[in-house]
Tab-separated table of C-alpha atoms in Angstrom:
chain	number	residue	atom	x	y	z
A	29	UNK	CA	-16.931	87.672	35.517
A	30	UNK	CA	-16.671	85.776	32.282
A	31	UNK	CA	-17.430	87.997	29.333
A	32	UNK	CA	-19.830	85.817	26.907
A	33	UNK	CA	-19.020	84.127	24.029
A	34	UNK	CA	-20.784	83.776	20.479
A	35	UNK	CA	-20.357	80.623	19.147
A	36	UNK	CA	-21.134	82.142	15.474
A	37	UNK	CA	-18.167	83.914	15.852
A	38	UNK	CA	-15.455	81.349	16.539
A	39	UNK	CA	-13.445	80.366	14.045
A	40	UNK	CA	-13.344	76.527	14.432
A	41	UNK	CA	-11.038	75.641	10.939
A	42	UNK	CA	-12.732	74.241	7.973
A	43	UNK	CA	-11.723	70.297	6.623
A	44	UNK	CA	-9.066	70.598	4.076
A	45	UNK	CA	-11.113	68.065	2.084
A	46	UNK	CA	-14.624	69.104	1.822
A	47	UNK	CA	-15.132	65.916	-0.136
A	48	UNK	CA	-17.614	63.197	0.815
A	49	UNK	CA	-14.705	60.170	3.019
A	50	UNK	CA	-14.381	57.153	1.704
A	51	UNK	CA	-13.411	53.780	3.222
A	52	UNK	CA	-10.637	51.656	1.984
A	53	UNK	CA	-11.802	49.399	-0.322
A	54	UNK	CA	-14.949	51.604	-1.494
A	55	UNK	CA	-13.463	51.563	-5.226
A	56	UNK	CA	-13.752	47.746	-5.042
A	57	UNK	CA	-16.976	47.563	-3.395
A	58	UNK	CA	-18.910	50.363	-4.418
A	59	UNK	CA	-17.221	51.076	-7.946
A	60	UNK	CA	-16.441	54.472	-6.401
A	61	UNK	CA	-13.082	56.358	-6.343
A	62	UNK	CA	-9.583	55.346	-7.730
A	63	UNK	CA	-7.383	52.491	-6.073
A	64	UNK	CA	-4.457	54.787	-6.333
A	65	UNK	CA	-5.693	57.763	-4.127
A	66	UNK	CA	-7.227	55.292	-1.391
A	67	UNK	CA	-6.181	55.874	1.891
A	68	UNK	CA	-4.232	53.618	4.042
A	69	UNK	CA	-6.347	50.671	5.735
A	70	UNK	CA	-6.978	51.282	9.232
A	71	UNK	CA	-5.742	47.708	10.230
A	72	UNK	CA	-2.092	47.662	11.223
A	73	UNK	CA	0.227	44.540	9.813
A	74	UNK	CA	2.571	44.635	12.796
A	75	UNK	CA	1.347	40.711	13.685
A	76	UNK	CA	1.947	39.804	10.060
A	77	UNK	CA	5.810	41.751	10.304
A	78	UNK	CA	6.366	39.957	13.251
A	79	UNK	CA	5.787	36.643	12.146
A	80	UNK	CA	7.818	37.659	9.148
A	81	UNK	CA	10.653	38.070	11.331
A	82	UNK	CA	10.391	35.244	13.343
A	83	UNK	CA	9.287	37.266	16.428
A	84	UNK	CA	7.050	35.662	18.744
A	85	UNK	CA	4.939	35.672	22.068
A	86	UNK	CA	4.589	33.132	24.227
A	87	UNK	CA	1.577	34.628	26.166
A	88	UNK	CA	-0.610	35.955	23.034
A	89	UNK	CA	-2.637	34.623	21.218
A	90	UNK	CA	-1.963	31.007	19.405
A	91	UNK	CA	-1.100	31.536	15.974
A	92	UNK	CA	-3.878	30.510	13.413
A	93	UNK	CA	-2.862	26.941	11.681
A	94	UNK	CA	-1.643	26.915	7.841
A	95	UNK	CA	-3.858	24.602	5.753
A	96	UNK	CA	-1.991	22.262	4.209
A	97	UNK	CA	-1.028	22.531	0.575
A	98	UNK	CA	-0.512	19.319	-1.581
A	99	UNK	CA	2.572	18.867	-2.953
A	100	UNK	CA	3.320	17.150	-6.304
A	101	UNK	CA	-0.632	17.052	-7.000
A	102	UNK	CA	-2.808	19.884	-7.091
A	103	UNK	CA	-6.165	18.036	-6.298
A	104	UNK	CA	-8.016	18.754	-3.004
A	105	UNK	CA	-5.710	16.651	0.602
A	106	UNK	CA	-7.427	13.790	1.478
A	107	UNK	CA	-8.944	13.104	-1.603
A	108	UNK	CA	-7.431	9.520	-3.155
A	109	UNK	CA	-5.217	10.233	-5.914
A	110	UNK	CA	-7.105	7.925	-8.129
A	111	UNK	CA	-10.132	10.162	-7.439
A	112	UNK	CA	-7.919	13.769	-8.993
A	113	UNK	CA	-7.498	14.393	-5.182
A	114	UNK	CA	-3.987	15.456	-3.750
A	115	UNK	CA	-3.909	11.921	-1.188
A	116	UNK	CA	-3.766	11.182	2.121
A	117	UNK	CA	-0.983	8.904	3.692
A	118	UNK	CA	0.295	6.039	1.612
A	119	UNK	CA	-1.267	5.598	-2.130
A	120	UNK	CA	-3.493	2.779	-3.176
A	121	UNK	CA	-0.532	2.520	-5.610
A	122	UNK	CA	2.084	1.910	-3.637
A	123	UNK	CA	-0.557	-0.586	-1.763
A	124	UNK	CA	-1.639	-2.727	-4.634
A	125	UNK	CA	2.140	-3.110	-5.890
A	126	UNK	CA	3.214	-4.514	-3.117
A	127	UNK	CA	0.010	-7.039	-3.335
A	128	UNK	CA	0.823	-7.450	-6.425
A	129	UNK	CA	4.816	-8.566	-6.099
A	130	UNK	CA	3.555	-11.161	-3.510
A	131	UNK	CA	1.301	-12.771	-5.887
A	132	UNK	CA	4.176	-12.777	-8.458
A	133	UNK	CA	6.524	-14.464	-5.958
A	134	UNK	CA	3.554	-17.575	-5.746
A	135	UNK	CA	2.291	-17.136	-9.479
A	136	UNK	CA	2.105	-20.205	-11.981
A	137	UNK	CA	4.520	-21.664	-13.885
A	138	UNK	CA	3.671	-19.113	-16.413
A	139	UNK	CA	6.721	-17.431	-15.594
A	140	UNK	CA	9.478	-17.552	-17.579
A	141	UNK	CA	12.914	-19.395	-16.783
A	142	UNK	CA	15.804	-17.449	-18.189
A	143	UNK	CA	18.451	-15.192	-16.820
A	144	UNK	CA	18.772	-11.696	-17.445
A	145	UNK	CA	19.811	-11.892	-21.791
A	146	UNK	CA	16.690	-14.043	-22.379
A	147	UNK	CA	19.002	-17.297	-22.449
A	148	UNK	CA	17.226	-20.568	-20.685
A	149	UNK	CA	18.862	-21.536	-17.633
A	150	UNK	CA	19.144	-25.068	-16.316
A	151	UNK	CA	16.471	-26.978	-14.773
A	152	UNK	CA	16.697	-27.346	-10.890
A	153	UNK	CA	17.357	-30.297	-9.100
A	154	UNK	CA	13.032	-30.833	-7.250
A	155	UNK	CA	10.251	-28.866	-6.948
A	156	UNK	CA	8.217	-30.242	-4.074
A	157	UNK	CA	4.661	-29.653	-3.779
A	158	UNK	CA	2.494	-30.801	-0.698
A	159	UNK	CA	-0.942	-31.204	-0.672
A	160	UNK	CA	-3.079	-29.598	1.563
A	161	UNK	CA	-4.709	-32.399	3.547
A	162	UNK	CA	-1.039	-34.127	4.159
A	163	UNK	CA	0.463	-31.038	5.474
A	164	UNK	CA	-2.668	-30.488	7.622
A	165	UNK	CA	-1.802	-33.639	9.041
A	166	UNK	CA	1.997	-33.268	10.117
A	167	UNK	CA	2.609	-32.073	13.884
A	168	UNK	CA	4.745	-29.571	13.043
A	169	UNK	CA	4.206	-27.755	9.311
A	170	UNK	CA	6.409	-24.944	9.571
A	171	UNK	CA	9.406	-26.724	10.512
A	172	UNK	CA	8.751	-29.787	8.300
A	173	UNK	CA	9.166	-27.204	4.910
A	174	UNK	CA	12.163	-25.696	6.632
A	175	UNK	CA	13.290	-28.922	6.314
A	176	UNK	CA	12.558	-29.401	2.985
A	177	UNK	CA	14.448	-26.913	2.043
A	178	UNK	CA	17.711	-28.858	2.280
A	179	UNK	CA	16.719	-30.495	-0.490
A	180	UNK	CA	14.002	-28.786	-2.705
A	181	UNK	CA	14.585	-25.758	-4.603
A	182	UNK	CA	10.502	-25.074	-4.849
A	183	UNK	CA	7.900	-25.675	-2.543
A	184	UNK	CA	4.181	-24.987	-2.865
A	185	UNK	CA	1.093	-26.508	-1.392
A	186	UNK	CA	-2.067	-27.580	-4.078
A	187	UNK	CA	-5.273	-29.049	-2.826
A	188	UNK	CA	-9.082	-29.391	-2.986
A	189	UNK	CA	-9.847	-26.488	-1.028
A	190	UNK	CA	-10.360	-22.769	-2.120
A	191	UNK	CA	-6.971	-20.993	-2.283
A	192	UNK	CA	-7.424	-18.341	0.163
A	193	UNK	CA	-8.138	-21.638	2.618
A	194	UNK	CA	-4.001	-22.099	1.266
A	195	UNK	CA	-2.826	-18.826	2.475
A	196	UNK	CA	-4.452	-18.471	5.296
A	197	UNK	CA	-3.158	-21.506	6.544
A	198	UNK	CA	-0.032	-20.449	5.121
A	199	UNK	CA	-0.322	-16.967	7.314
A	200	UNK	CA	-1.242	-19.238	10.410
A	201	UNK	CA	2.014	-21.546	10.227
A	202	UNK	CA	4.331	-19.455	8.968
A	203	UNK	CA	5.415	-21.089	6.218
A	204	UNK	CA	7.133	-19.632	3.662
A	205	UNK	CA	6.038	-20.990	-0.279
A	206	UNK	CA	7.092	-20.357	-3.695
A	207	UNK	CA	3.443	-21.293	-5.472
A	208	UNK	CA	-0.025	-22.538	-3.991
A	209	UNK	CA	-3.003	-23.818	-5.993
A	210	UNK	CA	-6.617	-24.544	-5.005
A	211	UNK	CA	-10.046	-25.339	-6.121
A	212	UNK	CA	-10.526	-22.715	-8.574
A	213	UNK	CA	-8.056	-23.968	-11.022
A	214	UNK	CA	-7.822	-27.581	-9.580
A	215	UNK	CA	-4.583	-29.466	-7.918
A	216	UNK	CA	-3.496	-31.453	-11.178
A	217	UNK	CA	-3.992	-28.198	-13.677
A	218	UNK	CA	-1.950	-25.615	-11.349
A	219	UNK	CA	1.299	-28.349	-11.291
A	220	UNK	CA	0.802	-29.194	-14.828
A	221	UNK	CA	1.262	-24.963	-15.395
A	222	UNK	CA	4.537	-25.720	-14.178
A	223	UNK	CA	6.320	-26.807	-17.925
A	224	UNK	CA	10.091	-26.580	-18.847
A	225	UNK	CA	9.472	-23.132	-19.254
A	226	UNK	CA	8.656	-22.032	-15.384
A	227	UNK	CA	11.015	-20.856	-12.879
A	228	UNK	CA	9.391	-24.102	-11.079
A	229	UNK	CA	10.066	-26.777	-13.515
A	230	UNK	CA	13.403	-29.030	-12.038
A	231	UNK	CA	14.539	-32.395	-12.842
A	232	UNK	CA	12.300	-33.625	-10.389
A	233	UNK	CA	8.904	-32.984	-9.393
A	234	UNK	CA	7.433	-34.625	-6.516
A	235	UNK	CA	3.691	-34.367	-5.208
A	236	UNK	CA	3.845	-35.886	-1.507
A	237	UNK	CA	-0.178	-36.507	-0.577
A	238	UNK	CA	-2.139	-38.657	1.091
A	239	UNK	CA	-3.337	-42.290	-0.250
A	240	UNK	CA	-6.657	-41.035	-1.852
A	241	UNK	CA	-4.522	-38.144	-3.659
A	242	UNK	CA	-2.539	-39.752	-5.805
A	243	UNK	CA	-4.616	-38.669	-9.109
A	244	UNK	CA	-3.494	-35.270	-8.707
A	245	UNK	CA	0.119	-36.466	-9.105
A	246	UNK	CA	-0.835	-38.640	-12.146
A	247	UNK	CA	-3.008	-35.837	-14.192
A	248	UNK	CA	-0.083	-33.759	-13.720
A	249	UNK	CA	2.495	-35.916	-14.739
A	250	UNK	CA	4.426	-35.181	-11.443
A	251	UNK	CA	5.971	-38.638	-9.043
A	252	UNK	CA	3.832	-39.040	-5.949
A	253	UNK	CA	5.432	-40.405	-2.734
A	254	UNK	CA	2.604	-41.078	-0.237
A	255	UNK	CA	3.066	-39.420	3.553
A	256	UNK	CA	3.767	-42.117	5.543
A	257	UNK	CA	6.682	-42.673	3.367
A	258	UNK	CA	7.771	-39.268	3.043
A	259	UNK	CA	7.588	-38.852	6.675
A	260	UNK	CA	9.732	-42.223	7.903
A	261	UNK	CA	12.228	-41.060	5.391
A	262	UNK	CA	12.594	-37.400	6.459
A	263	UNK	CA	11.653	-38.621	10.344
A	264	UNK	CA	8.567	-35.626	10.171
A	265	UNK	CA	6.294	-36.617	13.087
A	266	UNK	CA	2.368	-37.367	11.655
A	267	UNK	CA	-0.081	-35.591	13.987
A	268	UNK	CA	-2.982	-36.928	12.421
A	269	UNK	CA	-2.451	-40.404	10.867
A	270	UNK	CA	-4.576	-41.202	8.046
């Protein structure tokens, strides 16, 4: 038979640290205890290590996705540039310069004709400019300024109506132009920008309009060669005959 046992006597080992425990992180939280004489943290970094090394497991668990950092900014991603963000994608910068080059390749004759040590170059041989009721009236637009081409060095469109009514019908047709004027500055004023001074300005400069257009030509001081003519002497079909 069992003998029986006082529990008051057994000697069950007293704590080596009779001290109240602590959790890591008590000296941060609490103000109590020293950083240096914390414990270890009960959390084990063997996923961290592993990543680390390059180790991984196809069957756990997905690994968590890094935020992106920006790069040569330090404002918040996806906030415009212009705005102190870090950007998204493609700058309004980069946007509005290339906007900006294509109205430079069209602008007045403001721009200045000389080569590359600031000497003036000779004039060109025509600068053509249509008008935008006679080119609305050809059959085939795009292929009558190809045309042109053999024998113009400039060729822009100038009319009555507003000037995005110019591009778009430029955008429509295809056509390819070197300057465009409309209603906001007026036909006449845009072709008299183009002086001795402008990349335009040649030996030449013809307006080809219809009948009823032939002011524009004369308040410029440009030569106007009606349609029709232009047309039997280039052989351009006329869709729409005046």
């Amino acid at each position: 038979m069992t003998d029986s046992i006082d529990l008051d006597d057994m000697d069950v080992g007293e704590d080596e640290d009779d001290g109240e425990t602590t959790n890591h992180g008590d000296w941060l939280w609490r103000g109590e205890g020293d950083p240096d004489e914390e414990s270890d943290p009960v959390w084990s970094d063997a996923s961290a290590e592993g990543v680390a090394d390059g180790e991984s497991d196809s069957d756990g668990e997905p690994s968590r996705r890094v935020p992106q950092v920006p790069g040569a900014t330090e404002g918040p991603v996806g906030v415009p540039e212009n705005r102190g963000g870090g950007g998204a994608g493609r700058s309004s910068d980069a946007e509005s310069e290339t906007e900006s080059r294509t109205d430079e390749s069209t602008s007045a004759g403001s721009t200045s004709r000389t080569t590359d040590h600031g000497e003036a170059t000779a004039a060109d041989d025509m600068t053509l400019a249509f008008t935008y009721q006679a080119i609305n009236r050809l059959e085939d637009p795009q292929f009558v300024v190809g045309d042109a081409r053999g024998w113009a060095d400039w060729i822009g469109i100038v009319g009555t109506v507003s000037t995005p009514a110019i591009r778009k019908f430029q955008r429509d047709e295809r056509i390819e132009l070197d300057f465009f004027g409309g209603s906001e500055t007026g036909p006449a004023e845009r072709l008299a920008d183009v002086t001795p001074d402008s990349m335009f300005y040649a030996d030449r400069t013809v307006v080809v309009g219809c009948s009823d257009e032939e002011w524009i030509a004369d308040d410029a001081g440009w030569e106007f060669v009606p349609l029709a003519t232009a047309a039997e002497k280039a052989d351009w079909t006329i869709e729409h005959p005046e």
